[in-house]
């Protein structure tokens, strides 16, 4: 392009004509300019027909071939070929206003009464919000949910990371429908600083932080049959330990439980604690949801590192095990 401009200038083309020529060189082709452009911010997730209204990010669901390796041949190299086909998990980052489909799916997946399977789809749109591609998943179950770090000093919006394990995924061209109507329509305001911990008779009003944790479900796989798709089955839940940061003002009562439960060995079922992590609205009163905690015991209690001339609030750290957790979120479509 520079050589072309230089050529025009050397030939002494009048300025007006040169400007017109430059516009022709620099302006995009009209057909190219009118072509819809894909953008990362135009996508939606539906579960059983309900839109996940506040979706921050999504990825996965792509097919992956299972490589089968045979015995080495005469040349010393092992023969390889593809066996079954599986699909990567779909990982969605969702806000509190997630809509009825996802709300019910999450709540029923962690209440111990079974593992519901659902179908849904991911739509990706162009710059104008028109669906360009569709990814449909079927016979899927939720295999993990990550609760973000809860911190009383944080100003961050709260999101859950949900891992969806599909058995099958299909792909097709989008129908061109406008997906923008359902995006963010049911958003609920929630900050990671808006929470409350309840745990038996222990003082919890000064719990400053609960570290992020993930509830996972083991996934069992079996070789595919005629359809070649690998069968995936949900197995046992794995409940993580909780790590809390608490003001030293409440240390005495927590130490009493430590001395009894951890040191003296009074750690039968009757000595364990029950409670909940409660997600609160902007007024710190409205309950947006809660994660129930059952059969919790003390693993560790330790004061934080002490530093001279430090102006930080003195705190201690507690680690707890829990036998059961149950998630209940307020239905955003009510």
XYZ file of C-alpha atoms in Angstrom:
334
model
C 0.000 0.000 0.000
C 2.864 2.382 0.851
C 4.377 1.866 -2.606
C 1.027 2.630 -4.224
C 0.645 5.855 -2.202
C 4.177 6.904 -3.038
C 3.532 6.249 -6.745
C 0.424 8.449 -6.732
C 2.262 11.267 -4.981
C 5.255 11.131 -7.342
C 2.989 11.363 -10.368
C 1.741 14.686 -9.048
C -1.882 13.705 -8.606
C -3.991 16.647 -7.318
C -4.658 16.536 -3.573
C -8.412 16.028 -3.980
C -7.903 13.123 -6.337
C -5.226 11.679 -4.052
C -7.608 11.838 -1.082
C -10.273 9.967 -3.048
C -7.754 7.323 -4.044
C -6.579 6.901 -0.458
C -10.164 6.462 0.742
C -10.611 3.704 -1.782
C -7.463 1.978 -0.585
C -8.096 2.295 3.147
C -11.877 1.763 3.357
C -13.028 -1.848 3.899
C -14.800 -3.741 1.174
C -18.564 -3.051 1.467
C -19.458 -6.732 1.568
C -16.782 -7.288 4.216
C -18.083 -4.376 6.301
C -21.641 -5.722 6.244
C -20.633 -9.265 7.225
C -21.793 -10.157 10.787
C -18.831 -10.451 13.140
C -18.696 -13.060 15.905
C -17.872 -11.739 19.361
C -17.062 -13.420 22.650
C -19.717 -11.498 24.557
C -22.732 -12.895 22.680
C -23.649 -16.301 24.008
C -26.336 -17.961 26.075
C -26.981 -21.193 27.954
C -30.353 -22.903 28.225
C -31.268 -25.760 30.586
C -34.504 -27.615 29.826
C -35.750 -24.572 27.917
C -34.955 -22.056 30.675
C -32.379 -19.385 29.942
C -29.468 -19.062 32.362
C -30.002 -15.338 32.641
C -26.716 -14.218 34.168
C -23.939 -16.115 32.397
C -20.440 -14.693 32.652
C -18.447 -17.333 30.732
C -18.752 -20.803 29.220
C -16.420 -23.284 27.560
C -16.007 -26.972 26.710
C -18.289 -29.641 25.298
C -15.951 -30.544 22.432
C -15.560 -34.164 21.214
C -12.384 -36.005 22.167
C -11.225 -39.278 20.648
C -10.092 -42.106 22.919
C -6.706 -43.368 21.646
C -6.198 -47.128 21.888
C -2.593 -48.348 21.837
C -1.806 -51.903 20.723
C 1.216 -54.123 21.148
C 4.474 -53.163 19.396
C 4.862 -54.503 15.851
C 7.930 -55.903 14.148
C 9.223 -52.378 13.613
C 9.076 -51.705 17.358
C 6.282 -49.151 17.126
C 2.900 -49.632 18.791
C -0.172 -49.427 16.602
C -2.651 -46.719 17.560
C -6.257 -46.120 16.562
C -9.327 -44.335 17.872
C -11.799 -46.188 20.046
C -14.741 -44.419 21.645
C -15.556 -40.722 21.663
C -16.189 -38.667 24.780
C -17.038 -35.007 25.294
C -15.242 -32.488 27.463
C -17.156 -31.113 30.421
C -18.992 -27.845 29.862
C -17.825 -25.272 32.420
C -20.170 -22.325 33.044
C -19.616 -19.295 35.275
C -23.037 -18.147 36.489
C -24.354 -15.410 38.727
C -27.005 -15.612 41.422
C -29.807 -14.826 38.944
C -29.296 -18.047 37.032
C -32.923 -18.849 36.184
C -35.269 -21.675 37.080
C -33.649 -24.426 35.012
C -30.171 -24.087 36.490
C -31.498 -23.262 39.970
C -33.504 -26.484 40.179
C -30.708 -28.544 38.652
C -28.131 -27.322 41.160
C -30.424 -27.682 44.146
C -31.464 -31.232 43.281
C -27.915 -32.326 42.408
C -26.596 -31.834 45.951
C -29.507 -32.748 48.210
C -28.716 -36.465 48.353
C -31.931 -37.669 46.689
C -30.421 -38.557 43.323
C -28.465 -37.186 40.403
C -30.803 -35.599 37.854
C -29.799 -35.570 34.216
C -30.751 -32.671 31.980
C -30.500 -31.469 28.409
C -29.745 -28.002 27.147
C -27.913 -25.945 24.588
C -25.296 -23.250 24.156
C -25.959 -20.568 21.544
C -23.246 -18.344 20.110
C -24.342 -15.190 18.294
C -22.861 -12.548 16.005
C -22.369 -8.882 16.882
C -26.079 -8.243 16.324
C -27.124 -10.958 18.778
C -28.291 -13.407 16.106
C -27.545 -17.074 16.791
C -24.810 -18.371 14.478
C -24.077 -21.762 16.055
C -25.813 -24.172 18.426
C -24.257 -26.763 20.717
C -26.825 -29.146 22.229
C -25.963 -31.437 25.133
C -28.013 -34.370 26.436
C -28.128 -36.790 29.359
C -25.861 -34.469 31.344
C -25.335 -34.175 35.090
C -23.568 -31.623 37.304
C -20.231 -32.998 38.439
C -18.872 -29.994 40.369
C -19.704 -26.566 41.735
C -17.149 -24.071 42.991
C -18.133 -21.548 45.646
C -16.037 -18.361 45.329
C -13.929 -16.966 48.155
C -16.212 -15.104 50.564
C -14.458 -12.077 52.026
C -16.049 -9.347 54.115
C -13.680 -6.738 52.663
C -14.274 -7.668 49.016
C -16.214 -5.601 46.498
C -16.294 -8.321 43.830
C -19.481 -9.687 42.319
C -20.140 -13.325 43.207
C -20.191 -16.131 40.639
C -20.475 -19.910 40.851
C -18.452 -22.148 38.544
C -20.567 -25.113 37.463
C -19.120 -28.185 35.710
C -21.619 -30.019 33.495
C -20.730 -33.545 32.342
C -22.611 -34.437 29.130
C -22.919 -37.879 27.628
C -23.485 -36.554 24.130
C -23.116 -33.210 22.361
C -24.287 -32.279 18.873
C -23.448 -29.230 16.794
C -25.362 -27.365 14.117
C -25.705 -23.967 12.507
C -27.730 -21.402 14.437
C -31.216 -20.423 13.299
C -30.489 -16.692 13.450
C -32.830 -15.941 16.352
C -32.083 -12.978 18.622
C -30.623 -14.320 21.892
C -30.316 -10.978 23.675
C -33.790 -10.943 25.233
C -32.844 -13.476 27.910
C -29.360 -12.224 28.726
C -29.145 -10.910 32.274
C -32.907 -10.449 32.580
C -33.056 -12.108 36.007
C -29.852 -10.770 37.484
C -29.675 -10.708 41.291
C -27.158 -8.447 42.992
C -24.706 -10.441 45.061
C -21.245 -9.525 46.310
C -18.823 -12.041 47.783
C -18.737 -9.875 50.923
C -22.444 -10.519 51.550
C -22.492 -13.735 53.545
C -23.104 -15.151 57.007
C -21.804 -18.325 58.649
C -23.845 -20.372 61.118
C -22.215 -23.240 63.035
C -23.886 -24.691 66.088
C -23.437 -22.546 69.211
C -20.073 -21.099 68.124
C -19.635 -17.335 67.590
C -19.533 -16.661 63.836
C -20.415 -12.986 63.403
C -16.708 -12.126 63.073
C -15.873 -14.685 60.380
C -14.004 -12.469 57.937
C -13.270 -14.944 55.154
C -14.165 -18.391 53.835
C -11.747 -19.701 51.206
C -13.081 -20.874 47.858
C -13.951 -24.581 47.708
C -15.367 -27.084 45.228
C -17.938 -29.829 45.776
C -17.240 -32.574 43.232
C -18.913 -35.760 42.104
C -16.816 -38.663 40.880
C -17.452 -39.684 37.279
C -17.282 -43.292 36.122
C -16.730 -44.094 32.453
C -17.536 -47.182 30.399
C -16.499 -47.979 26.848
C -18.993 -46.969 24.180
C -21.047 -49.459 22.182
C -22.241 -49.208 18.600
C -22.557 -45.436 18.860
C -18.920 -45.183 20.058
C -19.864 -42.550 22.653
C -18.350 -43.217 26.082
C -20.980 -43.726 28.806
C -20.535 -41.502 31.865
C -22.088 -42.309 35.229
C -22.229 -40.126 38.387
C -20.718 -41.633 41.546
C -20.134 -40.436 45.120
C -19.923 -36.802 46.190
C -16.605 -35.527 47.539
C -17.076 -32.857 50.216
C -14.065 -30.564 50.763
C -12.792 -29.113 54.028
C -13.616 -25.500 54.853
C -11.004 -22.912 55.784
C -12.197 -19.914 57.846
C -10.498 -16.726 58.977
C -11.950 -15.345 62.239
C -11.247 -12.368 64.488
C -9.168 -13.118 67.600
C -11.994 -11.597 69.659
C -13.800 -14.963 69.370
C -10.785 -17.189 69.985
C -11.704 -18.341 73.506
C -14.937 -20.131 72.581
C -13.401 -21.775 69.518
C -10.471 -22.956 71.653
C -12.896 -24.573 74.087
C -14.303 -26.649 71.247
C -10.778 -27.438 70.043
C -9.675 -28.639 73.480
C -12.712 -30.873 73.837
C -13.101 -32.136 70.264
C -9.532 -32.325 69.028
C -7.317 -32.750 72.099
C -9.544 -34.619 74.575
C -11.119 -36.767 71.856
C -14.748 -35.875 72.403
C -15.413 -36.126 68.681
C -18.381 -38.460 68.312
C -21.325 -37.626 66.060
C -22.992 -35.806 68.950
C -20.025 -33.424 69.263
C -20.013 -32.415 65.616
C -21.686 -29.179 64.491
C -24.341 -28.305 61.928
C -24.839 -24.950 60.255
C -24.888 -23.100 56.942
C -23.185 -20.567 54.724
C -25.856 -18.002 53.877
C -25.643 -15.823 50.748
C -27.165 -12.397 51.440
C -28.578 -9.548 49.381
C -27.313 -5.935 49.415
C -29.208 -5.183 52.640
C -27.372 -8.070 54.409
C -30.782 -9.427 55.451
C -32.449 -11.000 52.401
C -31.384 -14.604 51.899
C -30.488 -15.339 48.276
C -29.501 -18.887 49.099
C -27.704 -21.117 51.571
C -25.296 -24.012 51.655
C -26.212 -26.272 54.560
C -23.363 -27.872 56.531
C -23.937 -31.141 58.365
C -21.756 -33.223 60.710
C -18.842 -30.740 60.817
C -15.756 -31.307 62.952
C -12.599 -29.381 63.767
C -9.379 -30.341 61.973
C -7.087 -27.458 62.868
C -7.072 -24.134 64.721
C -4.084 -21.784 64.575
C -3.477 -18.054 65.144
C -2.273 -16.228 62.066
C 1.336 -15.182 61.846
C 2.132 -12.337 64.233
C 4.162 -9.402 62.917
C 5.558 -6.458 64.858
C 4.175 -3.001 64.053
C 1.405 -4.564 61.965
C -1.893 -2.692 61.746
C -3.836 -5.695 60.475
C -6.674 -7.085 62.561
C -5.460 -10.137 64.465
C -7.164 -13.325 63.290
C -6.976 -17.091 63.620
C -7.577 -19.788 61.018
C -9.916 -22.758 61.415
C -10.150 -25.829 59.191
C -13.319 -27.925 59.327
C -14.457 -31.179 57.758
C -18.102 -31.649 56.843
C -19.828 -34.899 56.029
C -22.684 -33.383 54.034
C -23.462 -30.166 52.175
C -26.728 -29.162 50.523
C -27.255 -26.207 48.201
C -30.456 -24.195 48.076
C -30.750 -21.015 45.999
C -33.623 -18.594 45.687
C -35.507 -19.144 42.457
C -34.782 -16.131 40.259
C -37.911 -16.769 38.163
C -40.332 -16.452 41.052
